[in-house]
Amino acid sequence: MSPSAELAHRLLHLGFLRCASLLVPRRQRDEWWREWRGELWYVGHACTPRGAVSWQGQQEVTRFCLGAFQDALWMRRSGRQPGLALAAIDGTARQCILILAGILTASYAASLLLPGVQAERALWPRKVTPNLVLILRDGSNGEARPTISPAQFLRWQGRKQRYFDGFAFYRVAPETIDAEFPSGGSQTKSAWGVARASSNLFTLLGLPVELGAPDGMKGSDLPAVILSERLWKSDFGAERHLSGMIVHLGHRAVRIAGVAPDGSLGLPGR
Amino acid sequence: MARDAKSPQTKLSHTAALILQALDAGFVYGFSIMEMAGLPSGTVYPAMRRLERDELIRSHWERQAIADAEQRPPRKYYKLTASGKATLQASRRRYPLLERLIPSEEVRTV
């Protein structure tokens, strides 16, 4: 065997042992790495005498190195058992509580990853009005497409025999609408995402409206618009005196009736 | 005499007994035990760790100066404890061929 092949074998064997040592638990790793490395020298000398050409000897050494992986796997397995035993026998009440808290936290985090959980969480505001029902057509996934037709809504609303105390509708427009409004002494244009709703939506849901009041939507011929907090900050610079301001949405004039805090609405759509 | 169910004598495998026998015969480091017992490395070292954990054997590293003087890496030497010797005696009764597989005299001829 040439010196270069011998060197390659030696490096290969050391590489095997190093890889095996990485499988050993950290606190025992150095000890095992040292023992294997030392033993490798003796195995090499015994199997391939100096100056001799022996592929068979190299195979023996390789076999020894591969055995190190079995050692390492055994160490991993046996390294875990004392830890469990220690927790079972010597664990204090505090440790048990911490472990249980960890398991509960991990379970909660895992449950959030389940399909549909995030959508369900985002669907409703934190304080849900008791006995509130959201009616969606079967198969709706919260997109802008209307799920209950206006005719159906009006039919329910006009019924004498009522199953509900009140009805409100809500529909997200499929595209943005150009808005024009006074800002900083001049008219400003911006594209807004708009949702149409009946005037009783906020009252029915018990949602807060800042810088105005849901009742303020009444008593004017112009439709009322409630801004999201994000839009209020980005387009109006968080101006506090904008209740009653006239804004042009597309070709319609509307009146600002207030600002809905971010995260308060919790209905499908953006 | 009834044996204690938890005593190491009752648990000792043939491999472990073979290693104890090799140690008793004077083969005191890993590779020599492998050679003598004819066991692969993946079996011998874990078995020795188990025996050490059960305090049937004890290990110590050779001094670096001795290894340096002989231009070789230091060795980890293993030795039977008193408990290990007692266990080996019991194992010899259980495995009668143990001494014939690794006779103690062999060490003198190596």
XYZ file of C-alpha atoms in Angstrom:
380
model
C 0.000 0.000 0.000
C 1.358 3.416 -0.937
C 2.058 6.012 1.783
C -0.677 8.241 0.380
C -3.230 5.401 0.557
C -2.097 4.680 4.111
C -2.517 8.317 5.047
C -5.955 8.382 3.409
C -6.970 5.339 5.428
C -5.710 6.889 8.617
C -7.645 10.089 7.985
C -10.730 8.076 7.090
C -10.513 6.099 10.317
C -10.013 9.210 12.410
C -12.974 10.765 10.603
C -15.132 7.762 11.484
C -14.151 7.984 15.116
C -14.718 11.729 15.213
C -18.197 11.302 13.733
C -18.950 8.544 16.225
C -17.755 10.748 19.082
C -20.269 13.420 18.036
C -23.027 10.923 18.779
C -21.784 10.454 22.331
C -23.390 12.697 24.973
C -21.311 15.845 25.365
C -20.035 15.194 28.907
C -18.564 11.817 27.917
C -17.478 12.773 24.422
C -13.857 13.739 25.126
C -13.274 10.610 27.197
C -14.530 8.339 24.430
C -12.754 10.216 21.665
C -9.496 9.895 23.598
C -9.978 6.180 24.241
C -10.966 5.371 20.643
C -8.094 7.390 19.240
C -5.634 5.620 21.513
C -7.094 2.234 20.704
C -6.988 3.014 16.987
C -3.231 3.308 17.197
C -2.945 -0.119 18.830
C -5.446 -1.722 16.490
C -3.580 -0.257 13.515
C -0.247 -1.557 14.747
C -1.638 -4.992 15.479
C -3.524 -5.391 12.208
C -1.087 -3.703 9.824
C 2.499 -4.169 10.901
C 4.791 -1.316 9.938
C 6.003 -1.516 6.361
C 3.579 -4.296 5.499
C 1.002 -4.051 2.720
C -2.320 -5.212 4.081
C -5.736 -4.338 2.771
C -7.143 -6.950 5.073
C -5.537 -5.202 8.013
C -7.092 -1.907 6.962
C -10.457 -3.622 6.791
C -9.987 -4.809 10.361
C -9.203 -1.272 11.465
C -12.255 0.028 9.596
C -14.365 -2.595 11.336
C -13.051 -1.370 14.674
C -13.968 2.209 13.734
C -17.469 1.228 12.672
C -17.875 -0.520 16.007
C -17.367 2.901 17.594
C -20.758 3.917 16.214
C -22.344 1.059 18.127
C -20.526 2.239 21.239
C -21.791 5.762 20.675
C -25.383 4.693 20.116
C -25.247 2.587 23.252
C -23.956 5.617 25.143
C -26.787 7.743 23.843
C -29.370 5.206 24.924
C -27.875 4.592 28.326
C -27.248 8.320 28.779
C -30.967 9.016 28.588
C -32.059 6.405 31.081
C -30.335 7.856 34.166
C -31.841 11.260 33.361
C -35.343 9.861 33.350
C -34.712 7.851 36.460
C -33.331 10.928 38.185
C -36.424 12.912 37.312
C -38.693 10.130 38.508
C -36.909 9.516 41.768
C -35.280 12.765 42.778
C -37.677 15.244 41.136
C -39.078 17.842 43.465
C -42.600 19.209 43.281
C -41.197 22.337 41.641
C -39.495 20.295 38.956
C -42.719 18.385 38.294
C -44.658 21.629 37.959
C -42.047 23.033 35.602
C -42.130 19.877 33.472
C -45.931 19.942 33.382
C -45.909 23.636 32.505
C -43.465 22.902 29.694
C -45.662 20.100 28.373
C -48.747 22.324 28.532
C -46.950 25.160 26.750
C -45.694 22.806 24.051
C -49.197 21.336 23.653
C -50.691 24.810 23.349
C -48.093 25.817 20.759
C -48.730 22.588 18.839
C -52.497 23.180 18.924
C -51.984 26.599 17.311
C -50.352 24.874 14.369
C -53.425 22.741 13.678
C -55.275 23.665 10.485
C -57.998 26.254 10.971
C -57.148 27.183 14.544
C -55.594 30.534 13.650
C -58.548 31.389 11.407
C -60.955 30.522 14.201
C -59.028 32.648 16.675
C -59.002 35.611 14.304
C -62.690 35.254 13.519
C -64.071 36.707 16.705
C -63.083 39.618 18.899
C -61.828 38.837 22.365
C -65.036 39.976 24.058
C -67.763 38.160 22.225
C -71.314 39.292 22.758
C -73.304 36.404 24.263
C -75.645 34.518 21.930
C -74.012 35.984 18.839
C -74.167 33.901 15.669
C -72.115 34.427 12.531
C -74.002 33.150 9.514
C -71.891 32.096 6.531
C -72.774 29.953 3.594
C -71.363 26.449 3.936
C -67.877 26.276 2.445
C -67.115 29.975 2.841
C -63.519 30.670 3.725
C -63.704 34.334 4.613
C -62.947 35.658 1.146
C -64.531 38.828 -0.240
C -67.216 36.881 -2.079
C -70.656 37.426 -0.407
C -72.021 34.305 1.152
C -75.566 35.454 2.008
C -77.434 37.314 -0.709
C -78.975 40.749 0.085
C -82.411 39.326 -0.778
C -81.989 36.566 1.783
C -80.831 39.077 4.369
C -83.832 41.304 3.748
C -86.128 38.288 3.912
C -84.813 37.344 7.338
C -85.003 40.925 8.534
C -88.584 41.355 7.361
C -89.942 38.202 8.932
C -92.528 38.712 11.641
C -91.571 35.520 13.362
C -88.071 36.372 14.593
C -85.494 33.929 15.745
C -82.947 36.665 16.364
C -83.042 39.955 18.248
C -81.097 41.712 15.543
C -79.407 41.272 12.171
C -76.356 42.974 10.781
C -74.517 42.289 7.588
C -70.913 42.692 6.610
C -69.282 42.331 3.211
C -65.723 42.949 2.107
C -65.395 44.647 -1.301
C -63.359 42.490 -3.672
C -61.104 45.345 -4.811
C -59.690 48.526 -3.362
C -61.503 51.820 -3.882
C -59.869 55.203 -4.552
C -60.424 57.559 -1.673
C -59.949 61.324 -1.708
C -59.804 63.251 1.541
C -58.411 66.485 2.981
C -55.091 66.028 4.680
C -52.454 68.623 5.551
C -54.369 71.438 3.855
C -54.759 69.673 0.510
C -56.746 66.839 -1.024
C -54.991 63.494 -0.821
C -55.730 60.322 -2.757
C -55.263 56.777 -1.553
C -56.535 53.261 -2.318
C -58.592 51.793 0.502
C -59.836 48.297 1.156
C -63.480 48.696 2.034
C -66.094 46.535 3.714
C -69.760 47.431 3.623
C -71.846 46.844 6.708
C -75.220 47.684 8.108
C -75.228 50.657 10.472
C -76.027 48.455 13.470
C -73.004 46.136 13.025
C -70.818 47.707 15.683
C -73.651 48.093 18.151
C -74.802 44.518 17.608
C -71.321 43.134 18.056
C -70.592 45.422 20.971
C -67.430 46.669 19.300
C -65.684 49.838 20.416
C -65.489 52.851 18.107
C -63.006 55.555 19.058
C -63.182 59.259 18.186
C -66.867 59.011 17.424
C -69.844 56.866 18.291
C -71.889 54.283 16.441
C -74.949 56.429 17.046
C -73.213 59.232 15.185
C -73.806 57.297 12.003
C -77.454 58.265 12.228
C -78.849 61.702 11.542
C -77.009 62.313 8.293
C -77.834 61.580 4.687
C -74.271 60.546 3.957
C -73.134 56.984 4.574
C -70.849 56.692 7.591
C -67.375 55.195 7.367
C -65.383 53.784 10.238
C -61.640 53.744 9.682
C -59.321 51.037 10.831
C -56.696 52.202 13.303
C -53.920 51.393 10.832
C -55.519 53.506 8.084
C -56.220 56.310 10.532
C -52.531 56.447 11.428
C -51.127 56.003 7.920
C -53.456 58.305 5.943
C -54.618 60.800 8.563
C -51.532 60.977 10.739
C -53.593 59.890 13.768
C -55.577 63.143 13.573
C -58.020 63.161 16.491
C -60.525 65.672 15.113
C -61.765 63.916 12.013
C -65.194 62.730 13.139
C -67.680 64.135 10.630
C -65.039 64.759 7.952
C -66.330 64.241 4.402
C -64.362 61.792 2.296
C -64.923 60.737 -1.317
C -64.890 56.983 -1.775
C -64.950 56.342 -5.491
C -67.811 58.555 -6.659
C -69.590 58.695 -3.304
C -69.219 61.134 -0.484
C -69.108 59.509 2.954
C -68.677 60.836 6.459
C -66.086 59.563 8.937
C -67.876 58.290 12.029
C -64.945 56.962 14.058
C -61.972 54.646 14.269
C -62.089 50.936 15.100
C -59.087 49.822 17.187
C -56.883 47.250 15.442
C -57.890 43.677 16.185
C -61.314 44.641 17.531
C -63.397 43.629 14.527
C -62.315 40.029 14.116
C -64.617 39.318 11.172
C -63.619 37.418 8.039
C -61.737 39.377 5.383
C -59.138 42.102 5.758
C -27.893 -20.620 49.251
C -30.490 -18.460 47.596
C -29.103 -15.711 45.401
C -30.212 -12.128 45.700
C -32.329 -11.373 42.620
C -30.625 -7.985 42.264
C -27.082 -9.233 42.611
C -24.873 -8.784 39.521
C -24.167 -12.498 39.396
C -27.638 -13.265 38.177
C -27.540 -10.559 35.487
C -24.109 -11.130 34.018
C -24.203 -12.074 30.350
C -21.724 -14.422 28.730
C -20.042 -11.444 27.031
C -19.603 -9.640 30.321
C -18.302 -12.787 31.961
C -15.848 -13.232 29.088
C -14.538 -9.708 29.600
C -14.101 -10.284 33.330
C -12.260 -13.492 32.560
C -9.991 -11.685 30.078
C -9.216 -9.029 32.660
C -8.464 -11.650 35.243
C -6.165 -13.338 32.760
C -4.189 -10.112 32.451
C -5.588 -8.542 29.301
C -6.114 -5.140 30.776
C -6.927 -2.743 27.974
C -9.745 -2.570 25.414
C -8.056 -3.842 22.288
C -6.357 -6.779 23.998
C -9.698 -7.834 25.475
C -11.284 -7.589 22.031
C -8.578 -9.751 20.569
C -8.687 -12.337 23.309
C -12.447 -12.560 23.653
C -12.992 -12.396 19.912
C -15.630 -9.735 20.379
C -16.129 -6.661 18.156
C -15.426 -3.157 19.407
C -19.087 -2.213 19.397
C -19.697 -4.933 21.964
C -16.644 -4.774 24.177
C -16.542 -1.076 25.079
C -20.209 -0.688 26.032
C -19.970 -3.906 28.034
C -16.944 -2.551 29.859
C -18.773 0.701 30.596
C -21.640 -1.286 32.066
C -19.251 -3.340 34.185
C -17.587 -0.138 35.349
C -20.955 1.401 36.161
C -21.818 -1.695 38.211
C -18.431 -1.345 39.954
C -17.231 -4.746 38.842
C -14.227 -3.182 37.108
C -12.302 0.055 37.504
C -10.351 2.017 34.912
C -7.495 4.476 34.929
C -5.483 6.277 32.286
C -1.842 5.451 31.922
C 0.479 8.333 32.737
C 1.333 10.397 29.678
C 5.044 10.295 30.471
C 5.129 6.505 30.255
C 3.338 6.519 26.896
C 5.576 9.323 25.600
C 8.674 7.390 26.576
C 7.475 4.458 24.496
C 6.263 6.737 21.661
C 2.676 5.581 21.725
C -0.646 6.988 22.921
C -1.594 6.439 26.559
C -3.807 3.494 27.292
C -6.817 3.170 29.478
C -6.288 0.230 31.760
C -9.040 -1.809 33.369
C -8.874 -3.801 36.575
C -11.220 -6.131 38.415
C -12.640 -4.861 41.688
C -13.232 -7.150 44.674
C -16.873 -7.303 43.704
C -15.847 -8.111 40.126
C -13.671 -10.976 41.293
C -16.545 -12.412 43.316
C -18.858 -12.063 40.362
C -16.327 -13.760 38.097
C -16.125 -16.693 40.489
C -19.884 -17.041 40.340
C -19.845 -16.707 36.573
C -17.284 -19.479 36.241
C -19.764 -21.780 37.931
C -22.458 -20.618 35.556
C -20.233 -20.753 32.447
C -17.842 -23.681 33.007
C -16.069 -23.160 29.660
C -15.003 -19.645 30.559
C -11.591 -20.617 31.870
C -10.958 -22.868 28.901
C -11.795 -20.068 26.472
C -9.351 -17.666 28.127
C -7.004 -19.571 30.409
C -5.102 -17.506 32.892
C -1.807 -19.093 31.889
C -2.112 -17.689 28.400
C -1.164 -14.248 29.580
C 2.250 -15.507 30.586
C 3.013 -16.737 27.110
C 1.971 -13.497 25.288
